[in-house]
XYZ file of C-alpha atoms in Angstrom:
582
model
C 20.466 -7.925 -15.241
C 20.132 -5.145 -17.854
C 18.628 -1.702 -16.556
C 14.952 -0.761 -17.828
C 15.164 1.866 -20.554
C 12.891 4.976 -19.940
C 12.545 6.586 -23.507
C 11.782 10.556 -22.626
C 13.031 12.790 -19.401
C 10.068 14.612 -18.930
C 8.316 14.665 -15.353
C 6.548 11.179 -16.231
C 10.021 9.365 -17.178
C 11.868 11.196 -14.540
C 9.358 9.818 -11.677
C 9.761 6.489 -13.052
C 13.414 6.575 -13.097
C 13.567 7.648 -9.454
C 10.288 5.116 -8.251
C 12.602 2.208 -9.831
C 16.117 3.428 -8.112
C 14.037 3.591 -4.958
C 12.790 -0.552 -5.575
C 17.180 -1.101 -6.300
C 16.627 -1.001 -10.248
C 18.922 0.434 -12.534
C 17.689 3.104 -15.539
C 18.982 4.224 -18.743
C 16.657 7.553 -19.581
C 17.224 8.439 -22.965
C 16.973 12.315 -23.500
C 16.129 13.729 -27.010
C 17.319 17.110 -25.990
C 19.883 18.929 -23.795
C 18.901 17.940 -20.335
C 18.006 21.303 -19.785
C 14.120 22.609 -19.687
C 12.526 25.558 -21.283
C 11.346 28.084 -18.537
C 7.900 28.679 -19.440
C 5.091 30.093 -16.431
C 2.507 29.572 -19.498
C 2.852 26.124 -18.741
C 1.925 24.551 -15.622
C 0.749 21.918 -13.781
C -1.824 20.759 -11.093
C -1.012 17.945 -8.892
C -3.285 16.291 -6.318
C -2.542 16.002 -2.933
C -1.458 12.708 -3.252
C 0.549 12.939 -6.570
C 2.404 16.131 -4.959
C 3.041 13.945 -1.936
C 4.922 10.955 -4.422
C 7.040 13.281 -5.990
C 8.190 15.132 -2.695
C 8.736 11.188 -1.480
C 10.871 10.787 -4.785
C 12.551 13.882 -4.329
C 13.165 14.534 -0.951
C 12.527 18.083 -1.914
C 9.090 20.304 -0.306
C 7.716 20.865 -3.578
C 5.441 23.872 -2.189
C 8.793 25.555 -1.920
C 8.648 25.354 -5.922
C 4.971 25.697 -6.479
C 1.657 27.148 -4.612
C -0.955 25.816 -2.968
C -4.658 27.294 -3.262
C -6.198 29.404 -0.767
C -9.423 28.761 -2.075
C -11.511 28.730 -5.372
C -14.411 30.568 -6.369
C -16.881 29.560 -9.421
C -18.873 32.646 -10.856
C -21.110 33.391 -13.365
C -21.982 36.798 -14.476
C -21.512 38.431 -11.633
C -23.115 35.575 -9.358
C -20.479 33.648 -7.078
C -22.144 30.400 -7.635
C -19.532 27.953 -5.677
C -16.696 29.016 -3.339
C -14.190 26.705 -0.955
C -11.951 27.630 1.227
C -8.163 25.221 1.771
C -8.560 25.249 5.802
C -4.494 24.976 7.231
C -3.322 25.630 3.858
C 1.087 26.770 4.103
C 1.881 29.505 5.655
C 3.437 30.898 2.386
C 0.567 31.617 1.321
C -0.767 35.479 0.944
C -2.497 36.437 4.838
C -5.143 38.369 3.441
C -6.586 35.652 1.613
C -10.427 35.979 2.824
C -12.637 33.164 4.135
C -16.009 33.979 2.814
C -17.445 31.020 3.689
C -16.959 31.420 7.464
C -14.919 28.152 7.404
C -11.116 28.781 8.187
C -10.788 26.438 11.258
C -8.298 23.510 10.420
C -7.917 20.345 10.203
C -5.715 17.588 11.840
C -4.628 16.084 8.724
C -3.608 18.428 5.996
C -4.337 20.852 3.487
C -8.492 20.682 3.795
C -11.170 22.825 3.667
C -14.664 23.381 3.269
C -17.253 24.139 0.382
C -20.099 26.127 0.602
C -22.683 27.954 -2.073
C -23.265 31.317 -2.139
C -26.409 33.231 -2.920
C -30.293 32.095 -2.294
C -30.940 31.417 -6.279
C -27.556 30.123 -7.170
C -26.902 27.842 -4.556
C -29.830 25.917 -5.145
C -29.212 25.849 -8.250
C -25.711 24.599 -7.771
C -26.596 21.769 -5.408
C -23.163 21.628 -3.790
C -22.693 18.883 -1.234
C -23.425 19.697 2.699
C -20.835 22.640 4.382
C -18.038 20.636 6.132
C -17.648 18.606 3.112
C -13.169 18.318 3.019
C -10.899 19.305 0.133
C -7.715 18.796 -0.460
C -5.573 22.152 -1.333
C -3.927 21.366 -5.386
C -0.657 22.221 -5.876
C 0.319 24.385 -8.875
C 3.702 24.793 -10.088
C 5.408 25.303 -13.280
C 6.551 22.192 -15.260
C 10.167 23.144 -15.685
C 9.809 24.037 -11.773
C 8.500 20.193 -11.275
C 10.843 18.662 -13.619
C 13.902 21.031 -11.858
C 13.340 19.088 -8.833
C 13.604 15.858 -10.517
C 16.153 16.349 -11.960
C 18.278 17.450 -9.168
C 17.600 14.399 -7.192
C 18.503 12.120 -10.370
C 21.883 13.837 -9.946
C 22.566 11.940 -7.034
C 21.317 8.915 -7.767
C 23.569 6.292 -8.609
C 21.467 3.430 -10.473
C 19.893 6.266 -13.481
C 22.170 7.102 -16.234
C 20.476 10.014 -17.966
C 22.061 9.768 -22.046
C 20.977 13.667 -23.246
C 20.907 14.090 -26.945
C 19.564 10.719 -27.985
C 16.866 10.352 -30.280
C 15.344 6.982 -30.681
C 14.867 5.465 -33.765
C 14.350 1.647 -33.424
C 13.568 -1.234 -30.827
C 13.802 -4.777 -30.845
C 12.758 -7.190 -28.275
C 13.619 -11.176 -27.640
C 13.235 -13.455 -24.782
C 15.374 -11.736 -22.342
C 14.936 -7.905 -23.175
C 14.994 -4.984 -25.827
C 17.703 -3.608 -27.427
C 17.337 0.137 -28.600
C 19.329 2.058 -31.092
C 19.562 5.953 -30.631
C 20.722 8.966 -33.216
C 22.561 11.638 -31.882
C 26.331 12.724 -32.028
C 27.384 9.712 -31.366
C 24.915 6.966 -32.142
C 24.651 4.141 -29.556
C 22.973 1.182 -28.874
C 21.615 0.272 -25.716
C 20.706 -3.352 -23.997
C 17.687 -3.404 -21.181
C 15.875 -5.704 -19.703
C 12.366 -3.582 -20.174
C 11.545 -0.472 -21.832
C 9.318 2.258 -21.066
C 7.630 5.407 -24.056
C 7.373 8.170 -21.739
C 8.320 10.467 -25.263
C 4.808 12.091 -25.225
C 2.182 12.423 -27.720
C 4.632 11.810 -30.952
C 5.522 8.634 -29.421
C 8.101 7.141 -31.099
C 8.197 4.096 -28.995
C 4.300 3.860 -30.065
C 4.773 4.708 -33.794
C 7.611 2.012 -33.778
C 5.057 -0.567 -32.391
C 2.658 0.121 -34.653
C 0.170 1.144 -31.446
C -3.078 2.965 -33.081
C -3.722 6.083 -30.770
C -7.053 7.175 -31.819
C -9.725 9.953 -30.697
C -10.323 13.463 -30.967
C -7.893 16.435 -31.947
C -8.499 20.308 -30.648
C -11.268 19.199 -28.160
C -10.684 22.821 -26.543
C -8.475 25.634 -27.126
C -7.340 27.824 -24.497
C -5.041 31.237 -24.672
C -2.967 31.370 -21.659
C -0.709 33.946 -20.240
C 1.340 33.911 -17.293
C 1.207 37.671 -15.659
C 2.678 39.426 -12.120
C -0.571 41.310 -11.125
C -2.241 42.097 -7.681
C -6.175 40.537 -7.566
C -8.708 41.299 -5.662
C -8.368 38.070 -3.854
C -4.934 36.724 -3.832
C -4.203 33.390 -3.553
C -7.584 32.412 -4.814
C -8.254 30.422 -7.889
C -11.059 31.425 -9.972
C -13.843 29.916 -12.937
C -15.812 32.606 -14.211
C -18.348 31.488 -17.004
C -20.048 34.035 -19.167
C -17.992 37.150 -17.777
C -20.197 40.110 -17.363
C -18.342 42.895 -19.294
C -18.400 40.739 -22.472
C -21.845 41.728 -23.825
C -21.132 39.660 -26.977
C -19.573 37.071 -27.927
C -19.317 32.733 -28.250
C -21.332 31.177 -25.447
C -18.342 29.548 -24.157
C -17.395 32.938 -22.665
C -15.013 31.303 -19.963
C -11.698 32.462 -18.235
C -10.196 30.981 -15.077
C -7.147 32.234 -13.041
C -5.178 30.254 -11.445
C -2.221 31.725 -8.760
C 1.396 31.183 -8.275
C 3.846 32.448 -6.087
C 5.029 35.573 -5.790
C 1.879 37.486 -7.446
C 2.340 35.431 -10.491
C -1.399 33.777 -12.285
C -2.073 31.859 -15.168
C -5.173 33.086 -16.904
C -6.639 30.618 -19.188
C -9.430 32.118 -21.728
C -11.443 29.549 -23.268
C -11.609 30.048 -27.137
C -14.189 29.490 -29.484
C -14.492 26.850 -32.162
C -12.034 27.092 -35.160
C -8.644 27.419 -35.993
C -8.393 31.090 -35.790
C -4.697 32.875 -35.096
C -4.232 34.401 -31.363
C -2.564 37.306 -31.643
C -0.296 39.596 -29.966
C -3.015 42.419 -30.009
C -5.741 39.758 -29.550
C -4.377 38.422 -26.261
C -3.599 41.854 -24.827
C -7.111 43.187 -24.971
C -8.030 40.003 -23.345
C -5.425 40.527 -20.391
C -6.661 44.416 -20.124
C -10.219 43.430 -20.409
C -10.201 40.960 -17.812
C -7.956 42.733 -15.054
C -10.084 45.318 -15.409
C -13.740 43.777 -14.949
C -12.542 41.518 -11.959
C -11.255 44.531 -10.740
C -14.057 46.867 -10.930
C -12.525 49.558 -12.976
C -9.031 50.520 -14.248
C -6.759 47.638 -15.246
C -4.369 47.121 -12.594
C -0.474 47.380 -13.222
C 0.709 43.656 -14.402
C 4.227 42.634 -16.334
C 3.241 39.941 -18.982
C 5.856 37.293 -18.226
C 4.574 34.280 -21.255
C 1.996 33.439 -23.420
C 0.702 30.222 -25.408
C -2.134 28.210 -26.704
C -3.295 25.242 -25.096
C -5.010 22.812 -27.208
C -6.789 19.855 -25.615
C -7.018 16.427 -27.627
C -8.650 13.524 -26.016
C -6.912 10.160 -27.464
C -6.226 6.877 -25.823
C -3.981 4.227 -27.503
C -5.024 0.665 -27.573
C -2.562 -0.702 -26.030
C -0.149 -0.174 -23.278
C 2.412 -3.108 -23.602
C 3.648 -5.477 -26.053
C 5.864 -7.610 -24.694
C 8.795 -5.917 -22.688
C 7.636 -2.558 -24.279
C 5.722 -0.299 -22.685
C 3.277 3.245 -22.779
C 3.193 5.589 -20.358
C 2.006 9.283 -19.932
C 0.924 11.488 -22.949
C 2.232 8.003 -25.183
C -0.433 6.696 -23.585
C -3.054 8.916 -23.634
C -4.143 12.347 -23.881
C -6.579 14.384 -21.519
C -7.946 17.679 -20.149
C -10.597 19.360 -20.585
C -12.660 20.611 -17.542
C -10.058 20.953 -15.293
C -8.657 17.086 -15.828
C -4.867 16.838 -15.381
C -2.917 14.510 -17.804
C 0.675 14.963 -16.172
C -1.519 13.911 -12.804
C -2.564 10.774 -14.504
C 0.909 10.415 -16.133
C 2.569 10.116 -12.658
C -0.177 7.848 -11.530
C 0.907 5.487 -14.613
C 4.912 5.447 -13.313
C 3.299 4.973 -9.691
C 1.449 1.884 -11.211
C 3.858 0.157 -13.198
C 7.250 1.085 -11.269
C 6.466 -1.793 -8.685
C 5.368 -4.153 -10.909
C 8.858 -3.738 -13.158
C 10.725 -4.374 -10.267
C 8.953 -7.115 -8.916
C 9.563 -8.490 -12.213
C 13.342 -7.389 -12.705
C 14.329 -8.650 -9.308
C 12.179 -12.450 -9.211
C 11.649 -12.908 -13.460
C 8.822 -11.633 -15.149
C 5.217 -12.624 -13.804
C 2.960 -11.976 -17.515
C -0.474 -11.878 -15.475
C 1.166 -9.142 -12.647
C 3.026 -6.916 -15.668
C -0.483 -7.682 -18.045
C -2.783 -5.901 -14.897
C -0.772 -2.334 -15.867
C -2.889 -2.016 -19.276
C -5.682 -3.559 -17.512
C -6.016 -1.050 -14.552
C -4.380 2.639 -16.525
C -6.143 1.803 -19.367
C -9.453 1.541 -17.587
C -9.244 4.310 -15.197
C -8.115 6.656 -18.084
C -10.686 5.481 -20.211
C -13.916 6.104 -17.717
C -12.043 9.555 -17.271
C -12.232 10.189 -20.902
C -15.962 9.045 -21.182
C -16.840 11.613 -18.518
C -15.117 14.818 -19.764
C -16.593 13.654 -23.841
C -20.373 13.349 -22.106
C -20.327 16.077 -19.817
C -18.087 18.640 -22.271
C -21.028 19.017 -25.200
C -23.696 19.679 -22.216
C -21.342 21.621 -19.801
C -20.707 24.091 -22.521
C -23.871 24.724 -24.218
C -25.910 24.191 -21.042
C -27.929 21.431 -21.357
C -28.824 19.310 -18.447
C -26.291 17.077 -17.129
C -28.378 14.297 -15.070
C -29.431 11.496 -17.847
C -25.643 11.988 -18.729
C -23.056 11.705 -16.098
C -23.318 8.518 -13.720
C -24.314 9.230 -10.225
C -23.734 12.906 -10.919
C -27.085 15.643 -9.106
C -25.300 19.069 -9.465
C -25.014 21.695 -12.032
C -22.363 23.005 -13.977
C -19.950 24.860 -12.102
C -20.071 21.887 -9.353
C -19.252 19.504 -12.119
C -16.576 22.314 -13.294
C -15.241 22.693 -9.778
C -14.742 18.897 -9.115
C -12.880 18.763 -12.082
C -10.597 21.297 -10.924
C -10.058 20.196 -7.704
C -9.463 16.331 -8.868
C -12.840 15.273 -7.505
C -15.717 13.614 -8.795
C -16.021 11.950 -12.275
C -13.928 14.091 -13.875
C -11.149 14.720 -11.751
C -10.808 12.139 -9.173
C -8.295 9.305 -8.743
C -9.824 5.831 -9.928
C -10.166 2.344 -8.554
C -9.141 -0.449 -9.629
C -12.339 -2.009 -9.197
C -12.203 -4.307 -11.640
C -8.177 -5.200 -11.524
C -7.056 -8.604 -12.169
C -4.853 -8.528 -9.243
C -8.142 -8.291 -6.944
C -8.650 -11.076 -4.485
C -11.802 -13.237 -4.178
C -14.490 -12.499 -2.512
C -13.969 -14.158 1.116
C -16.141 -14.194 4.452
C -13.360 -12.421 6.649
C -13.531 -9.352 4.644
C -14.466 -6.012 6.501
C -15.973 -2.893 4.956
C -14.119 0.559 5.087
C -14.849 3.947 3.674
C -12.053 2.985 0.994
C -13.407 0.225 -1.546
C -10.938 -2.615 -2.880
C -8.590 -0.624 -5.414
C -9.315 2.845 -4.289
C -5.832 4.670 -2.675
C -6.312 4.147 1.320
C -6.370 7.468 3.188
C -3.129 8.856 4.567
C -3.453 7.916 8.072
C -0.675 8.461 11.161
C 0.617 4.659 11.576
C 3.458 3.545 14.198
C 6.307 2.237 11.461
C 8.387 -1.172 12.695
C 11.016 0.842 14.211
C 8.401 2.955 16.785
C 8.209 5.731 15.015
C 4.890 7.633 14.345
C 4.854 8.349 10.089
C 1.992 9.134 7.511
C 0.924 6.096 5.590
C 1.866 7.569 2.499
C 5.161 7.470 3.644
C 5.796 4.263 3.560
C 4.933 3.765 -0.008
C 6.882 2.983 -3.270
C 9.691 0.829 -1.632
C 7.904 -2.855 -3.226
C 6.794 -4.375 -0.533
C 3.419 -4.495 0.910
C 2.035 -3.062 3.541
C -0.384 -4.694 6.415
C -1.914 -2.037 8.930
C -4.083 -3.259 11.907
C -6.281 -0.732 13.236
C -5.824 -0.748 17.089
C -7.326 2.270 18.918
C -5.503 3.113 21.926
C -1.763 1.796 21.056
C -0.505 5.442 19.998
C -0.315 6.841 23.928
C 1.875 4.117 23.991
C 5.444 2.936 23.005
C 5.509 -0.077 19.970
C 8.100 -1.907 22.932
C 4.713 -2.260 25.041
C 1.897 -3.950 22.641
C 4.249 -5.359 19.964
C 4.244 -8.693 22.060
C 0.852 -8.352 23.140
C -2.937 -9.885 22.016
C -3.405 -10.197 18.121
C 0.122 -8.691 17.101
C 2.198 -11.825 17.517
C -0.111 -13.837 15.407
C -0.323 -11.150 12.520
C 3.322 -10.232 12.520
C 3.843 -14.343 11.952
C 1.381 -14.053 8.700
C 2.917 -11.525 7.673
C 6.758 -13.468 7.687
C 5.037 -16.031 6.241
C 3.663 -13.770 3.260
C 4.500 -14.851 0.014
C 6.151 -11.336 -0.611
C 8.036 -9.071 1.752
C 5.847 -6.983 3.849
C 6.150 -4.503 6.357
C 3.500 -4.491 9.675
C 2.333 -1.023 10.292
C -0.495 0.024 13.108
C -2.801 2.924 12.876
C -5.205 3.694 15.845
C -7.759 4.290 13.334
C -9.263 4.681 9.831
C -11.997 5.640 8.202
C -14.932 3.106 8.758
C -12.442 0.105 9.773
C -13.636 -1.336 13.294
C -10.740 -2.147 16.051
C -9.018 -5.179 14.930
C -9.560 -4.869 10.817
C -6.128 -5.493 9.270
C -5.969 -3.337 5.487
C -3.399 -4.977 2.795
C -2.277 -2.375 0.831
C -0.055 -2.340 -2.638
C 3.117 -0.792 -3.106
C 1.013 2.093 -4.780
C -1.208 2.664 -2.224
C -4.165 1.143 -3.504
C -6.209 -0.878 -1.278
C -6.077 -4.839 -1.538
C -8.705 -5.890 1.098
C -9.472 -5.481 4.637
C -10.245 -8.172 6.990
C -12.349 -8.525 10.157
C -9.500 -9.798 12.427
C -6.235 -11.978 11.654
C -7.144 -14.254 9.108
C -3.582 -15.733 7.858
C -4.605 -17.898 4.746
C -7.087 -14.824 3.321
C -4.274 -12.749 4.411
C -1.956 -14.776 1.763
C -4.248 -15.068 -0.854
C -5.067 -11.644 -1.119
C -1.317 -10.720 -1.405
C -1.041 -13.770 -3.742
C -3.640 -12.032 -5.960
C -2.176 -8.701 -5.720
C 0.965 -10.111 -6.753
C -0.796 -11.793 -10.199
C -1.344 -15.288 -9.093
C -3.386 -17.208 -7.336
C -2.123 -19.153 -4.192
C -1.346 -22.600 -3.587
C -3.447 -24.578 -1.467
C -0.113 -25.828 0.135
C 1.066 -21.665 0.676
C -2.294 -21.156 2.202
C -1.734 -23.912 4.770
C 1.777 -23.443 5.737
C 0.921 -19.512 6.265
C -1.555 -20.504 8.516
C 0.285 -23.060 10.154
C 3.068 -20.425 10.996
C 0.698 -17.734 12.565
C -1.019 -20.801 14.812
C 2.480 -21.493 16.571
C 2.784 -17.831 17.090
């Protein structure tokens, strides 16, 4: 069969080239330039914990060896710290002296956490932050060229991606059985797939050539950014400081934030005012000295200016993610981020999506309904994203109240700034597919858990088929799907010893019988599941449903639904026959 076409090699296309090698299916990534990326520390990226974690699983390669992971963030204003969290058992790269001003440094178990707390009588109740002991998860920030280095490198090696540099796309045509794609360049070729993919950014090609409207807003926000080696007070910290006291005039939207990489390098990020107005050399400099030296109390410190830019933030969302065997994906898709909203994170969690479902559909013929649920659950989860940051933005940055506007949402600015930042809340976190058409029925077996149907499950420690003890989030992105039974007390124990024992010989039969291949996992516990609850979980990571016990026929239909059809009454009954001889 003909390999899936990935039009663009930037860090969305690249991911999806490497998810689909990893599922045995072949790419063709067509490169408009050199292969090569710009190094530029102006531009840079924050991942979530979980995003971080796919592309080190893609990679094989410790991206915190590339990037830098928070010691903590602060949120000021004036001269007020306002909100301030500290990453408990953050990497030991990071700087020692990093300060714990929130009395909080003791670790956790499971990662990168840490705990927020407000500071100062007025301002914290103002703030209304949530309860001390409340976990966060440490971002990573790292240079794009930095993130797309390391995906590159591991393409090098892979055999199934073909990476064609120098080839411009310029028109697609699909039938029955696939697309074929012509490309300019020195040599101008065309090219045969079976699918094929617009990760080529916000000029889209692939959407222009589709005829895909892309509508919403243009310069949202502008930002001037530089990239600078300096010493802070507080290294390692990142920082939000709103209406910065040594600016006694000015816009309102008086706003700078610094954000740290390694070896002394930040990004400062000065939010600009309304208007098209030219940011210049001389501009940008005063800005640099003028900063340095109020967070420092006096003189401007010593810093080497290392890049500059202008980040402009547009908020558009095309209307639709697939025709036919084409698809969106990434800034073709949509455009975000403003307060602290990550597009590239989103971007990945697009390739994440729809890798699984290409090769599901590659390797056993296309399934429309399975393939059709990619628009369906992106689209939506990008969307509600979008709503959020255009409410909240308007409010956030002229003050007004926040409560009759933002669903669910009791805190104040700077918390609503913060969770953005930190991927959290409405404006940063990861969404559910709540509403996916590849969610199962409601049935009597199922079980609650602190994760809701379509939400990514928790990275918990789970005994893999072969003994050994992994994170969940290991075992993702290989196209199968996973069943975990929650059974306290089996990790002081070898798998030899309880494999054969109780429940498991009935579940591991359901899970033969599943109408997809699936791997049996155990976990001696997860949040809110009871002993005995059995989680199915996508090839993404995203929850399918959780059951009170072995229940082989719900068992089937839920993976029936998560695969994009519904199952047979006949299925049902021969997967339940199987797990009764067990």
């Amino acid at each position: 069969m003909d390999p899936v076409i990935i039009v663009g090699a930037g860090p969305v296309g690249l991911t999806l080239a490497l998810a689909l090698a990893r599922q045995d299916v072949p790419s063709v990534v067509l490169d408009e330039g050199p292969g090569k990326d710009e190094l530029r520390l102006a531009r840079t990226v924050v991942l979530r914990e979980d995003t971080a974690a796919l592309v080190e699983r893609l990679t094989g390669l410790p991206l915190d060896d590339a990037g830098f992971r928070w010691a903590g963030w602060r949120s000021m204003r004036r001269k007020q710290v306002t909100r301030e969290v500290t990453f408990a058992g953050r990497d030991s790269r990071s700087p020692e002296g990093a300060s714990d001003p929130a009395g909080a440094g003791t670790g956790w178990d499971d990662g990168p956490r840490g705990v927020v707390a407000p500071r100062g009588g007025g301002s914290a109740r103002d703030t209304e932050g949530p309860a001390d002991g409340e976990e966060f998860s440490a971002p990573l920030h790292i240079a794009q060229h930095a993130l797309t280095g390391a995906l590159r490198e591991a393409i090098i090696h892979e055999r199934l991606i073909k990476v064609a540099v120098n080839s411009r796309l310029d028109s697609v045509e699909q039938d029955g059985s696939g697309v074929t794609a012509h490309t300019r360049g020195p040599d101008g070729t065309w090219w045969r797939g079976s699918y094929l993919v617009g990760c080529d950014g916000p000029r889209s090609t692939v959407r222009k050539l589709q005829d895909i409207r892309f509508p919403g807003r243009t310069a949202v926000e502008r930002h001037a950014v530089a990239a600078l080696r300096t010493e802070l007070p507080r290294p390692g910290e990142a920082l939000l400081h709103r209406v910065t006291p040594w600016r006694t005039s000015g816009p309102s939207t008086d706003e700078v934030s610094a954000r740290p990489l390694a070896e002394d390098v930040w990004r400062l990020d000065w939010l600009l005012p309304p208007g098209k107005d030219l940011v210049t050399p001389d501009l940008l400099v005063a800005r640099i000295r003028e900063t340095l030296s109020g967070w420092s109390g006096g003189a401007t410190p010593a810093y080497e200016l290392l890049d500059t830019g202008v980040h402009t933030v547009h908020h558009r969302l095309a209307r639709r993610w697939r025709v036919g065997r084409v698809f969106l994906a990434g800034d073709a898709a949509h455009l975000l981020g403003a307060l602290g909203t990550q597009g590239l994170d989103e971007g990945l969690r697009d390739a994440d999506n729809l890798a699984w479902k290409l090769a599901l559909g590659w390797h056993h013929g296309p399934h429309t309904a399975l393939l059709d649920s990619y628009q369906a659950e992106r689209r939506a989860v990008v969307a509600a994203r979008l709503r959020a940051a255009d409410q909240a933005l308007p409010l956030v940055r002229s003050g007004g109240g926040l409560r009759a506007y933002v669903p669910g949402s009791a805190r104040g600015h700077e918390a609503l700034l913060t969770d953005g930042h930190l991927g959290r809340g409405p404006l940063g976190a990861p969404g559910a597919y709540t509403g996916s058409p590849l969610m199962p029925p409601p049935a009597e077996s199922h079980a609650p858990v602190d994760t809701e149907p379509g939400a990514p499950v928790a990275d918990v420690r789970v005994t893999a088929e072969d003994g050994s003890f992994v994170p969940l989030r290991e075992r993702l992105g290989r196209g199968v799907l996973l069943v975990v039974l929650i059974a306290p007390g089996t990790g002081v124990w070898a798998r030899k010893h309880w494999v054969t024992a109780g429940i498991m010989p009935r579940l591991a039969a359901a899970v033969t019988a599943l109408p997809h291949p699936a791997e049996l996992l155990v976990a001696e516990s997860y949040p809110g599941a009871a002993a005995h609850t059995v989680l199915l979980v996508r090839p993404d990571g995203h929850l399918v449903a959780a059951f009170g016990g072995v229940r082989p026929a719900d068992l089937y239909e839920a993976a029936e639904a998560a695969l994009g059809g519904p199952a047979t009454t006949e299925a049902k009954s021969a997967a339940e026959a199987t797990a009764g001889r067990s």
